[in-house]
Short mmCIF file of N, CA and C in Angstrom, two decimals:
data_model
loop_
_atom_site.label_atom_id
_atom_site.label_comp_id
_atom_site.label_asym_id
_atom_site.label_seq_id
_atom_site.Cartn_x
_atom_site.Cartn_y
_atom_site.Cartn_z
N MET A 7 -11.29 -28.58 15.94
CA MET A 7 -10.16 -28.15 16.31
C MET A 7 -8.99 -27.54 15.04
N PHE A 8 -9.82 -28.73 13.18
CA PHE A 8 -9.15 -28.71 12.64
C PHE A 8 -9.82 -27.16 11.78
N LEU A 9 -11.09 -26.75 12.14
CA LEU A 9 -11.55 -25.71 11.54
C LEU A 9 -10.98 -24.15 12.42
N GLN A 10 -11.31 -25.00 13.40
CA GLN A 10 -10.29 -23.34 13.97
C GLN A 10 -8.93 -22.85 13.77
N SER A 11 -8.06 -24.05 13.89
CA SER A 11 -6.88 -23.84 12.99
C SER A 11 -6.85 -23.01 11.15
N PHE A 12 -7.87 -23.97 10.86
CA PHE A 12 -8.62 -23.45 9.80
C PHE A 12 -8.31 -22.01 9.36
N GLY A 13 -9.44 -21.59 9.84
CA GLY A 13 -9.89 -20.27 10.38
C GLY A 13 -8.68 -19.42 10.86
N SER A 14 -8.00 -19.43 11.60
CA SER A 14 -6.44 -18.64 12.13
C SER A 14 -5.87 -18.66 10.77
N MET A 15 -5.59 -19.86 10.15
CA MET A 15 -4.74 -19.78 8.22
C MET A 15 -5.42 -18.49 7.61
N VAL A 16 -7.01 -18.53 7.61
CA VAL A 16 -7.45 -17.55 6.43
C VAL A 16 -6.85 -16.05 7.61
N VAL A 17 -7.00 -15.86 8.72
CA VAL A 17 -7.36 -14.73 9.27
C VAL A 17 -5.88 -14.27 8.85
N GLU A 18 -4.88 -14.93 8.82
CA GLU A 18 -3.09 -14.87 9.26
C GLU A 18 -2.76 -15.04 7.90
N SER A 19 -3.22 -14.59 7.27
CA SER A 19 -2.38 -15.25 5.56
C SER A 19 -1.63 -14.22 5.06
N VAL A 20 -0.68 -14.07 4.53
CA VAL A 20 -0.07 -13.46 4.01
C VAL A 20 -0.66 -11.94 3.67
N LEU A 21 -2.14 -12.54 2.80
CA LEU A 21 -3.16 -11.55 2.29
C LEU A 21 -3.95 -10.99 2.52
N ALA A 22 -3.94 -11.34 3.79
CA ALA A 22 -5.10 -10.64 4.70
C ALA A 22 -4.00 -9.10 4.98
N LEU A 23 -5.53 -8.30 5.13
CA LEU A 23 -5.37 -7.18 5.88
C LEU A 23 -6.86 -6.45 6.78
N ASP A 24 -5.98 -5.40 7.20
CA ASP A 24 -7.62 -5.06 7.91
C ASP A 24 -7.78 -3.90 7.48
N GLU A 25 -9.26 -4.37 7.09
CA GLU A 25 -10.42 -3.68 6.03
C GLU A 25 -10.45 -2.24 6.28
N ASP A 26 -10.49 -2.08 7.89
CA ASP A 26 -11.03 -0.56 8.57
C ASP A 26 -9.65 0.22 8.01
N SER A 27 -8.26 -0.18 8.52
CA SER A 27 -7.24 0.50 7.61
C SER A 27 -7.18 0.90 6.54
N LEU A 28 -7.35 -0.07 5.84
CA LEU A 28 -7.58 -0.04 4.17
C LEU A 28 -8.52 1.70 4.07
N HIS A 29 -9.69 1.30 4.58
CA HIS A 29 -10.72 2.46 4.12
C HIS A 29 -10.45 3.50 4.35
N GLU A 30 -9.33 3.89 5.57
CA GLU A 30 -9.12 5.19 6.67
C GLU A 30 -8.05 5.71 5.32
N GLN A 31 -6.87 4.89 5.23
CA GLN A 31 -5.61 4.79 4.15
C GLN A 31 -5.79 5.48 2.44
N TRP A 32 -6.80 4.76 2.70
CA TRP A 32 -7.55 5.23 0.82
C TRP A 32 -8.29 6.26 0.81
N ASN A 33 -9.39 6.67 1.89
CA ASN A 33 -9.88 7.70 1.60
C ASN A 33 -9.18 9.03 1.97
N TRP A 34 -8.36 8.86 2.94
CA TRP A 34 -7.60 9.92 3.38
C TRP A 34 -6.25 10.23 1.90
N ILE A 35 -6.06 9.24 1.40
CA ILE A 35 -5.25 9.61 0.29
C ILE A 35 -5.82 9.90 -1.09
N LEU A 36 -6.88 9.61 -0.99
CA LEU A 36 -7.99 9.79 -2.10
C LEU A 36 -8.90 11.61 -2.27
N GLY A 37 -8.64 11.84 -0.50
CA GLY A 37 -9.16 13.40 -0.17
C GLY A 37 -7.80 14.17 -0.84
N CYS A 38 -6.78 13.61 0.01
CA CYS A 38 -5.76 14.60 -1.00
C CYS A 38 -5.98 14.48 -2.93
N LEU A 39 -5.81 13.42 -3.27
CA LEU A 39 -6.28 13.50 -4.33
C LEU A 39 -7.41 14.98 -4.93
N ARG A 40 -8.60 14.22 -4.09
CA ARG A 40 -9.30 15.53 -4.81
C ARG A 40 -9.37 16.98 -4.29
N ASP A 41 -8.40 16.76 -3.68
CA ASP A 41 -7.70 18.81 -3.16
C ASP A 41 -7.18 19.25 -3.96
N VAL A 42 -6.33 18.18 -4.79
CA VAL A 42 -5.38 18.70 -6.01
C VAL A 42 -5.91 18.73 -6.81
N LEU A 43 -7.12 18.24 -6.44
CA LEU A 43 -7.63 18.42 -8.21
C LEU A 43 -8.58 19.83 -8.70
N ALA A 44 -9.06 19.81 -7.24
CA ALA A 44 -9.95 21.26 -7.33
C ALA A 44 -8.75 22.30 -7.06
N GLU A 45 -7.97 22.15 -6.35
CA GLU A 45 -6.69 23.91 -6.39
C GLU A 45 -6.64 23.76 -7.68
N THR A 46 -6.14 22.38 -9.11
CA THR A 46 -5.57 23.23 -10.51
C THR A 46 -7.23 23.12 -11.35
N GLY A 47 -7.92 23.55 -10.43
CA GLY A 47 -9.32 23.26 -11.11
C GLY A 47 -10.69 22.16 -12.07
N ASP A 48 -9.74 21.68 -11.61
CA ASP A 48 -10.83 20.44 -11.75
C ASP A 48 -11.45 19.67 -10.86
N ALA A 49 -12.25 20.15 -10.40
CA ALA A 49 -13.37 20.29 -9.04
C ALA A 49 -14.61 19.44 -9.62
N GLU A 50 -14.87 18.80 -11.02
CA GLU A 50 -15.86 18.36 -11.11
C GLU A 50 -15.41 17.25 -10.99
N LEU A 51 -13.96 16.63 -11.93
CA LEU A 51 -12.88 15.37 -11.42
C LEU A 51 -12.84 14.84 -10.27
N ALA A 52 -13.35 16.01 -9.14
CA ALA A 52 -13.26 15.96 -7.76
C ALA A 52 -13.86 14.95 -7.53
N LYS A 53 -14.86 15.64 -7.78
CA LYS A 53 -16.11 14.97 -7.25
C LYS A 53 -16.92 13.35 -8.01
N ALA A 54 -16.28 13.68 -9.13
CA ALA A 54 -16.46 12.38 -9.95
C ALA A 54 -15.18 10.97 -8.82
N LEU A 55 -14.78 11.00 -8.60
CA LEU A 55 -14.00 10.08 -8.08
C LEU A 55 -14.81 9.57 -6.88
N PRO A 56 -14.51 7.72 -6.91
CA PRO A 56 -15.44 6.72 -6.33
C PRO A 56 -15.27 7.68 -4.26
N SER A 57 -16.01 7.19 -3.93
CA SER A 57 -15.98 7.26 -2.22
C SER A 57 -16.39 6.24 -1.34
N ALA A 58 -16.17 6.32 -0.44
CA ALA A 58 -16.66 5.30 0.67
C ALA A 58 -18.36 5.53 0.76
N HIS A 59 -18.40 6.25 0.77
CA HIS A 59 -19.62 6.80 1.30
C HIS A 59 -20.50 6.83 0.48
N GLN A 60 -20.29 7.50 -0.95
CA GLN A 60 -21.21 7.89 -1.95
C GLN A 60 -20.78 7.48 -3.76
N SER A 61 -21.09 7.60 -4.53
CA SER A 61 -20.92 6.63 -5.34
C SER A 61 -20.51 7.83 -6.44
N ALA A 62 -19.63 7.08 -7.51
CA ALA A 62 -19.08 8.82 -7.83
C ALA A 62 -20.57 9.02 -8.98
N SER A 63 -19.92 10.50 -9.11
CA SER A 63 -20.90 11.26 -9.78
C SER A 63 -20.08 12.06 -11.30
N ILE A 64 -20.73 10.91 -12.45
CA ILE A 64 -19.30 11.54 -14.09
C ILE A 64 -20.55 11.80 -14.48
N ALA A 65 -22.60 12.17 -14.60
CA ALA A 65 -22.77 12.40 -15.21
C ALA A 65 -22.48 13.81 -15.55
N GLY A 66 -22.26 14.77 -16.52
CA GLY A 66 -22.58 15.85 -16.89
C GLY A 66 -21.21 16.27 -16.64
N GLY A 67 -21.64 17.50 -17.36
CA GLY A 67 -19.81 18.45 -17.37
C GLY A 67 -18.38 17.72 -17.61
N LEU A 68 -18.28 16.23 -17.61
CA LEU A 68 -16.51 15.58 -18.04
C LEU A 68 -16.95 15.67 -19.60
N GLY A 69 -16.35 16.81 -19.89
CA GLY A 69 -16.09 16.65 -21.71
C GLY A 69 -14.80 15.78 -21.91
N ASN A 70 -13.86 15.74 -21.04
CA ASN A 70 -12.42 15.46 -21.24
C ASN A 70 -12.48 14.23 -20.53
N SER A 71 -12.82 13.28 -21.28
CA SER A 71 -12.71 11.50 -20.99
C SER A 71 -11.38 10.94 -20.70
N VAL A 72 -10.49 11.91 -21.25
CA VAL A 72 -8.48 11.08 -21.43
C VAL A 72 -8.71 11.99 -19.64
N HIS A 73 -8.73 13.24 -19.03
CA HIS A 73 -8.65 13.51 -17.50
C HIS A 73 -9.89 12.67 -16.74
N LEU A 74 -10.38 12.02 -16.61
CA LEU A 74 -10.80 11.58 -16.23
C LEU A 74 -10.95 10.25 -16.15
N THR A 75 -10.31 9.44 -17.18
CA THR A 75 -9.43 8.59 -16.84
C THR A 75 -7.79 8.57 -16.36
N GLN A 76 -7.73 9.43 -16.05
CA GLN A 76 -6.33 9.87 -15.97
C GLN A 76 -6.47 10.01 -14.27
N ALA A 77 -7.55 10.42 -13.76
CA ALA A 77 -7.74 10.59 -12.56
C ALA A 77 -8.53 8.85 -12.27
N TYR A 78 -9.08 9.10 -12.56
CA TYR A 78 -9.15 7.19 -11.77
C TYR A 78 -7.90 6.51 -12.15
N SER A 79 -7.39 6.52 -13.12
CA SER A 79 -5.87 6.00 -12.99
C SER A 79 -5.12 6.11 -11.88
N ILE A 80 -4.74 7.25 -11.66
CA ILE A 80 -4.31 8.18 -10.41
C ILE A 80 -5.27 7.50 -9.00
N ALA A 81 -6.18 7.42 -9.51
CA ALA A 81 -6.72 6.89 -7.99
C ALA A 81 -6.66 5.39 -7.65
N PHE A 82 -6.56 4.73 -8.77
CA PHE A 82 -6.69 3.09 -8.56
C PHE A 82 -5.10 2.64 -8.05
N GLN A 83 -4.18 3.95 -8.62
CA GLN A 83 -3.21 3.76 -7.64
C GLN A 83 -3.31 3.90 -6.37
N LEU A 84 -3.64 4.59 -6.03
CA LEU A 84 -3.48 4.71 -4.47
C LEU A 84 -4.33 4.04 -3.96
N LEU A 85 -5.25 3.34 -4.71
CA LEU A 85 -5.64 2.19 -3.90
C LEU A 85 -4.82 1.18 -3.39
N GLY A 86 -4.13 0.72 -4.47
CA GLY A 86 -3.33 -0.16 -4.72
C GLY A 86 -1.81 -0.02 -3.63
N MET A 87 -1.78 1.49 -3.42
CA MET A 87 -1.01 1.80 -2.61
C MET A 87 -1.35 1.99 -1.13
N ALA A 88 -2.77 1.82 -0.80
CA ALA A 88 -3.50 1.86 0.42
C ALA A 88 -3.68 0.16 0.67
N GLU A 89 -3.74 -0.35 -0.08
CA GLU A 89 -3.93 -1.95 0.43
C GLU A 89 -2.55 -2.77 0.42
N GLN A 90 -1.33 -2.26 0.26
CA GLN A 90 -0.04 -2.51 0.22
C GLN A 90 0.46 -2.23 1.54
N ASN A 91 0.17 -1.19 1.67
CA ASN A 91 0.38 -0.54 2.82
C ASN A 91 -0.42 -1.22 4.22
N SER A 92 -1.15 -1.08 4.39
CA SER A 92 -2.52 -2.03 5.55
C SER A 92 -1.84 -3.10 5.34
N ALA A 93 -2.02 -4.17 3.93
CA ALA A 93 -1.37 -5.84 4.43
C ALA A 93 0.03 -5.58 5.58
N ASP A 94 0.75 -4.49 5.12
CA ASP A 94 2.36 -4.71 5.19
C ASP A 94 1.44 -4.64 7.60
N GLN A 95 1.00 -3.69 6.88
CA GLN A 95 1.55 -3.13 8.49
C GLN A 95 -0.08 -4.30 9.51
N PHE A 96 -0.52 -4.90 9.05
CA PHE A 96 -1.33 -6.45 9.03
C PHE A 96 -0.67 -7.13 9.34
N ARG A 97 0.69 -7.67 9.01
CA ARG A 97 1.55 -8.45 8.30
C ARG A 97 2.30 -8.45 9.84
N LYS A 98 3.05 -7.03 9.88
CA LYS A 98 3.68 -6.51 10.93
C LYS A 98 3.15 -6.99 12.42
N ALA A 99 1.80 -6.62 12.67
CA ALA A 99 1.14 -7.13 13.79
C ALA A 99 1.57 -8.61 14.89
N ILE A 100 0.94 -8.87 13.24
CA ILE A 100 0.88 -10.62 13.26
C ILE A 100 1.56 -11.17 13.85
N GLU A 101 3.07 -9.94 13.30
CA GLU A 101 4.43 -10.55 13.32
C GLU A 101 5.01 -10.46 15.26
N ARG A 102 4.57 -9.75 15.46
CA ARG A 102 4.43 -9.15 16.50
C ARG A 102 3.68 -9.90 17.77
N ARG A 103 2.80 -9.79 17.78
CA ARG A 103 1.71 -10.69 18.13
C ARG A 103 2.22 -12.22 18.14
N SER A 104 2.20 -12.47 17.31
CA SER A 104 2.37 -14.55 17.16
C SER A 104 3.86 -14.78 16.32
N GLY A 105 4.66 -13.84 16.67
CA GLY A 105 6.45 -14.15 15.66
C GLY A 105 6.40 -13.70 14.71
N ILE A 106 7.59 -14.27 14.07
CA ILE A 106 7.94 -13.96 12.95
C ILE A 106 7.77 -15.13 12.02
N ASP A 107 7.47 -16.34 12.28
CA ASP A 107 7.54 -17.76 12.02
C ASP A 107 5.60 -17.49 11.60
N ALA A 108 4.78 -16.80 11.72
CA ALA A 108 3.27 -16.52 12.38
C ALA A 108 3.44 -16.78 10.95
N LEU A 109 3.51 -16.64 9.77
CA LEU A 109 2.76 -16.23 9.00
C LEU A 109 3.32 -17.40 7.26
N PRO A 110 2.21 -18.45 6.70
CA PRO A 110 3.19 -19.14 6.08
C PRO A 110 3.77 -18.27 4.57
N ALA A 111 4.75 -19.33 4.73
CA ALA A 111 5.40 -18.62 3.33
C ALA A 111 6.53 -18.27 3.14
N LEU A 112 6.93 -17.17 3.70
CA LEU A 112 7.74 -16.20 4.53
C LEU A 112 8.72 -16.75 5.31
N TRP A 113 9.97 -16.34 5.44
CA TRP A 113 10.84 -16.73 5.89
C TRP A 113 11.46 -17.14 6.81
N GLY A 114 10.23 -16.41 8.06
CA GLY A 114 10.30 -17.29 9.76
C GLY A 114 9.57 -18.69 9.28
N ASP A 115 8.73 -18.73 8.74
CA ASP A 115 7.72 -19.78 8.28
C ASP A 115 8.90 -21.40 7.76
N SER A 116 9.94 -20.62 6.91
CA SER A 116 10.49 -21.68 5.79
C SER A 116 11.12 -21.57 7.03
N LEU A 117 11.73 -20.70 8.12
CA LEU A 117 13.11 -21.41 9.00
C LEU A 117 13.06 -22.35 9.76
N ARG A 118 11.60 -22.06 10.13
CA ARG A 118 11.08 -22.90 11.56
C ARG A 118 10.78 -24.37 11.26
N GLN A 119 10.30 -24.20 9.90
CA GLN A 119 10.00 -25.43 9.07
C GLN A 119 11.52 -26.74 8.76
N LEU A 120 12.43 -25.87 8.65
CA LEU A 120 13.89 -26.44 8.79
C LEU A 120 14.41 -26.99 9.80
N LYS A 121 14.60 -26.24 10.48
CA LYS A 121 14.61 -26.51 12.24
C LYS A 121 13.50 -27.68 13.24
N GLU A 122 12.19 -27.46 12.62
CA GLU A 122 11.35 -28.45 12.93
C GLU A 122 12.36 -29.69 12.15
N GLN A 123 12.79 -29.94 10.98
CA GLN A 123 12.49 -30.79 10.49
C GLN A 123 14.74 -31.58 10.65
N GLY A 124 14.80 -31.00 12.01
CA GLY A 124 16.56 -31.22 12.55
C GLY A 124 17.88 -30.16 11.90
N TRP A 125 17.25 -29.20 11.30
CA TRP A 125 18.36 -28.92 10.57
C TRP A 125 18.88 -27.69 11.84
N SER A 126 20.38 -27.84 11.75
CA SER A 126 20.90 -26.69 12.67
C SER A 126 21.38 -24.91 11.94
N ALA A 127 21.48 -24.21 13.29
CA ALA A 127 21.96 -22.83 12.13
C ALA A 127 22.83 -23.10 11.58
N ALA A 128 23.96 -23.77 11.75
CA ALA A 128 24.93 -23.71 10.90
C ALA A 128 24.99 -24.08 9.83
N GLU A 129 23.82 -25.61 9.86
CA GLU A 129 23.60 -25.70 8.12
C GLU A 129 23.00 -25.15 7.89
N ILE A 130 21.61 -24.43 8.43
CA ILE A 130 20.74 -23.38 7.47
C ILE A 130 21.83 -22.55 6.96
N ALA A 131 22.80 -22.19 7.41
CA ALA A 131 24.01 -20.89 7.13
C ALA A 131 24.34 -21.36 5.88
N LYS A 132 25.12 -22.48 6.08
CA LYS A 132 25.83 -23.53 4.93
C LYS A 132 25.14 -23.21 3.52
N GLN A 133 24.04 -23.93 3.75
CA GLN A 133 23.44 -23.94 2.76
C GLN A 133 22.87 -22.18 1.51
N LEU A 134 22.97 -21.50 2.39
CA LEU A 134 22.21 -20.06 1.87
C LEU A 134 23.08 -19.94 0.64
N SER A 135 23.99 -20.32 1.02
CA SER A 135 25.74 -19.48 -0.30
C SER A 135 24.85 -20.74 -1.68
N ASN A 136 24.37 -21.94 -1.05
CA ASN A 136 24.05 -22.20 -2.78
C ASN A 136 22.06 -21.94 -2.77
N MET A 137 21.61 -21.19 -2.32
CA MET A 137 20.49 -20.95 -2.71
C MET A 137 20.13 -19.83 -3.56
N ARG A 138 19.25 -19.87 -4.18
CA ARG A 138 19.36 -18.57 -5.78
C ARG A 138 17.56 -18.36 -5.04
N VAL A 139 17.27 -16.73 -5.25
CA VAL A 139 16.41 -16.03 -4.79
C VAL A 139 16.37 -15.23 -5.68
N GLU A 140 15.38 -15.11 -6.52
CA GLU A 140 14.73 -14.50 -7.90
C GLU A 140 13.33 -14.04 -7.52
N LEU A 141 13.83 -12.63 -7.55
CA LEU A 141 12.31 -11.25 -7.64
C LEU A 141 11.41 -11.71 -8.72
N VAL A 142 10.29 -11.89 -8.42
CA VAL A 142 9.49 -12.53 -9.49
C VAL A 142 8.35 -10.96 -9.29
N LEU A 143 8.70 -10.23 -10.46
CA LEU A 143 7.76 -9.33 -11.01
C LEU A 143 6.54 -9.37 -11.83
N THR A 144 5.31 -9.40 -11.86
CA THR A 144 4.21 -9.66 -12.78
C THR A 144 3.70 -8.34 -13.07
N ALA A 145 3.42 -7.49 -14.02
CA ALA A 145 2.57 -6.60 -14.69
C ALA A 145 1.90 -6.88 -15.76
N HIS A 146 1.35 -6.31 -16.25
CA HIS A 146 0.56 -6.54 -17.66
C HIS A 146 0.92 -5.05 -18.25
N PRO A 147 1.51 -5.38 -19.92
CA PRO A 147 1.98 -4.39 -20.76
C PRO A 147 1.51 -3.05 -20.50
N THR A 148 0.31 -2.89 -20.12
CA THR A 148 -0.44 -1.48 -20.68
C THR A 148 0.29 -0.87 -18.95
N GLU A 149 0.95 -1.53 -18.04
CA GLU A 149 1.23 -0.85 -16.74
C GLU A 149 2.69 -0.22 -16.93
N ALA A 150 3.07 -0.24 -18.05
CA ALA A 150 3.78 0.33 -18.11
C ALA A 150 4.36 1.61 -18.21
N LYS A 151 5.20 2.36 -17.34
CA LYS A 151 5.69 3.66 -16.86
C LYS A 151 6.52 4.38 -17.67
N ARG A 152 6.25 5.67 -17.21
CA ARG A 152 7.72 6.47 -17.37
C ARG A 152 8.76 6.23 -16.74
N ALA A 153 10.12 6.50 -16.64
CA ALA A 153 10.62 5.84 -15.17
C ALA A 153 10.29 6.88 -13.96
N THR A 154 10.27 8.67 -14.74
CA THR A 154 9.86 9.75 -14.03
C THR A 154 8.69 9.74 -13.18
N VAL A 155 7.54 8.94 -14.06
CA VAL A 155 6.73 8.73 -12.95
C VAL A 155 6.71 7.53 -12.11
N LEU A 156 6.76 6.40 -12.59
CA LEU A 156 7.16 5.47 -11.67
C LEU A 156 8.07 5.89 -10.22
N ALA A 157 9.01 7.14 -10.87
CA ALA A 157 10.05 7.25 -9.66
C ALA A 157 8.89 8.80 -8.53
N HIS A 158 7.87 8.80 -9.37
CA HIS A 158 6.89 9.97 -8.40
C HIS A 158 6.19 8.87 -8.04
N HIS A 159 5.58 7.56 -8.09
CA HIS A 159 5.06 6.79 -7.53
C HIS A 159 5.27 6.28 -6.46
N ARG A 160 6.90 5.91 -6.20
CA ARG A 160 7.52 5.63 -5.34
C ARG A 160 7.95 6.50 -4.03
N ARG A 161 8.42 8.08 -4.53
CA ARG A 161 8.29 8.52 -3.71
C ARG A 161 6.98 9.43 -3.35
N LEU A 162 6.04 8.84 -3.20
CA LEU A 162 4.69 9.07 -3.31
C LEU A 162 4.48 7.99 -2.31
N PHE A 163 4.68 6.78 -2.46
CA PHE A 163 4.49 5.68 -1.52
C PHE A 163 5.03 5.47 -0.17
N GLU A 164 6.73 6.21 -0.05
CA GLU A 164 7.43 6.20 0.95
C GLU A 164 6.60 7.78 1.46
N ARG A 165 6.10 8.39 1.13
CA ARG A 165 5.26 9.35 1.83
C ARG A 165 4.08 9.02 2.57
N PHE A 166 3.65 8.31 1.98
CA PHE A 166 2.16 7.36 2.14
C PHE A 166 2.82 6.56 3.59
N GLN A 167 3.35 6.39 3.55
CA GLN A 167 3.78 4.82 4.37
C GLN A 167 4.58 5.38 5.76
N GLN A 168 4.75 7.14 5.47
CA GLN A 168 5.77 7.96 6.54
C GLN A 168 4.33 8.41 7.23
N PHE A 169 3.28 9.05 6.18
CA PHE A 169 2.30 9.05 6.90
C PHE A 169 1.80 8.24 8.03
N HIS A 170 1.85 7.21 7.24
CA HIS A 170 0.32 6.24 8.24
C HIS A 170 1.48 5.00 9.89
N GLN A 171 2.99 5.82 9.72
CA GLN A 171 4.28 4.76 10.02
C GLN A 171 5.15 6.01 10.73
N SER A 172 5.00 6.53 10.97
CA SER A 172 6.26 7.76 11.25
C SER A 172 5.92 8.10 13.44
N PRO A 173 5.49 7.74 13.91
CA PRO A 173 5.23 7.82 15.29
C PRO A 173 6.73 8.63 16.49
N ASP A 174 6.70 9.24 17.02
CA ASP A 174 7.82 9.40 17.88
C ASP A 174 8.31 8.44 19.27
N ARG A 175 9.00 8.95 19.89
CA ARG A 175 9.67 8.08 20.85
C ARG A 175 8.10 7.88 21.51
N ASP A 176 7.19 8.84 22.00
CA ASP A 176 6.16 8.30 22.62
C ASP A 176 4.99 7.72 21.60
N GLY A 177 5.40 7.61 20.68
CA GLY A 177 4.28 6.66 19.69
C GLY A 177 3.39 7.89 19.09
N LEU A 178 3.12 8.85 19.07
CA LEU A 178 2.86 10.06 18.77
C LEU A 178 3.84 11.16 18.13
N VAL A 179 2.67 11.30 16.30
CA VAL A 179 3.30 11.90 15.38
C VAL A 179 3.16 13.26 15.44
N SER A 180 3.73 14.19 15.08
CA SER A 180 4.02 15.59 15.39
C SER A 180 3.27 16.74 14.80
N ILE A 181 2.65 17.62 14.87
CA ILE A 181 1.37 17.71 13.78
C ILE A 181 2.76 19.36 13.04
N ALA A 182 3.83 19.25 13.48
CA ALA A 182 4.22 19.42 12.18
C ALA A 182 5.00 18.98 11.08
N GLN A 183 5.15 17.02 11.50
CA GLN A 183 5.53 15.56 10.39
C GLN A 183 4.54 15.80 9.57
N GLN A 184 3.03 15.36 10.56
CA GLN A 184 1.76 15.21 10.15
C GLN A 184 1.74 16.60 8.66
N ASP A 185 1.68 17.48 9.08
CA ASP A 185 1.57 19.09 8.21
C ASP A 185 2.36 18.86 6.30
N GLU A 186 4.30 18.68 7.34
CA GLU A 186 5.25 18.30 5.77
C GLU A 186 5.27 17.23 4.57
N ASN A 187 4.35 16.14 5.72
CA ASN A 187 3.83 14.81 4.98
C ASN A 187 3.10 15.08 3.98
N ASP A 188 1.73 15.66 4.72
CA ASP A 188 0.69 15.97 4.19
C ASP A 188 1.11 17.17 2.88
N PHE A 189 1.86 18.00 3.37
CA PHE A 189 2.17 18.60 2.16
C PHE A 189 2.78 18.13 1.12
N ALA A 190 3.93 17.34 1.16
CA ALA A 190 4.60 16.35 0.54
C ALA A 190 3.69 15.05 -0.51
N VAL A 191 2.87 15.03 0.38
CA VAL A 191 2.11 14.38 -0.17
C VAL A 191 1.35 14.31 -1.51
N ARG A 192 0.58 15.92 -1.41
CA ARG A 192 0.20 16.76 -2.37
C ARG A 192 0.55 17.56 -3.77
N ALA A 193 1.93 17.34 -3.23
CA ALA A 193 2.84 18.49 -4.33
C ALA A 193 3.36 17.12 -5.11
N LEU A 194 3.28 15.70 -4.47
CA LEU A 194 3.97 14.71 -5.29
C LEU A 194 2.37 14.38 -6.37
N LEU A 195 1.22 13.64 -5.91
CA LEU A 195 0.01 13.95 -6.34
C LEU A 195 -0.17 14.88 -7.27
N SER A 196 0.24 16.44 -7.00
CA SER A 196 -0.15 17.07 -8.18
C SER A 196 1.07 17.39 -8.87
N ILE A 197 2.04 16.24 -9.47
CA ILE A 197 3.27 16.48 -9.69
C ILE A 197 2.15 15.49 -10.96
N LEU A 198 2.10 13.89 -10.44
CA LEU A 198 1.56 12.85 -10.72
C LEU A 198 0.70 13.75 -11.89
N TRP A 199 -0.40 14.71 -11.71
CA TRP A 199 -0.97 14.77 -11.90
C TRP A 199 -0.93 15.51 -13.42
N ARG A 200 -0.04 16.50 -13.16
CA ARG A 200 0.43 17.16 -14.31
C ARG A 200 1.14 16.28 -15.63
N THR A 201 1.96 15.26 -14.92
CA THR A 201 3.01 14.77 -15.90
C THR A 201 1.65 13.92 -16.75
N GLY A 202 0.13 13.23 -16.07
CA GLY A 202 -0.32 12.22 -17.20
C GLY A 202 0.17 10.75 -16.89
#
């Protein structure tokens, strides 16, 4: 019984994600970056990017290591976006299936624990005004970026999320929406590539 509970905790962790979804999302957005690089005359760099199906080909022809570093930097940013989006989708699926209190250390779980300890909704609400919540951001100093680049990353991530979460009433995404989003993602990647 303990092992079964422990196993479900590991599977339904805040940090868990659907690996197939992650690979699908990363391959899609990395493909967009490859297309942008090829369109801007950097087809060799596009071939040098990592792929799920083949190892990166960095040998020969890439004299400018600055551009290679920039391309890999953008690729790793895209991997981070895909990881974040995949984890968010996984968390939402668990919450839909098992309830908002299913994942440990999140608001739903904390409120459930207070209820189990005998707190009423009124008591919890009364204490909220005394609560202090702080956002903690951790980043290495080398991750600092110009405000414009950060804005491009935010817009790209918003578009990335829209591409994977924009169904209409019937649960479908129209071809026009897909095309418009795909165009916007490629345009933002092009801006990021040219911005440096």
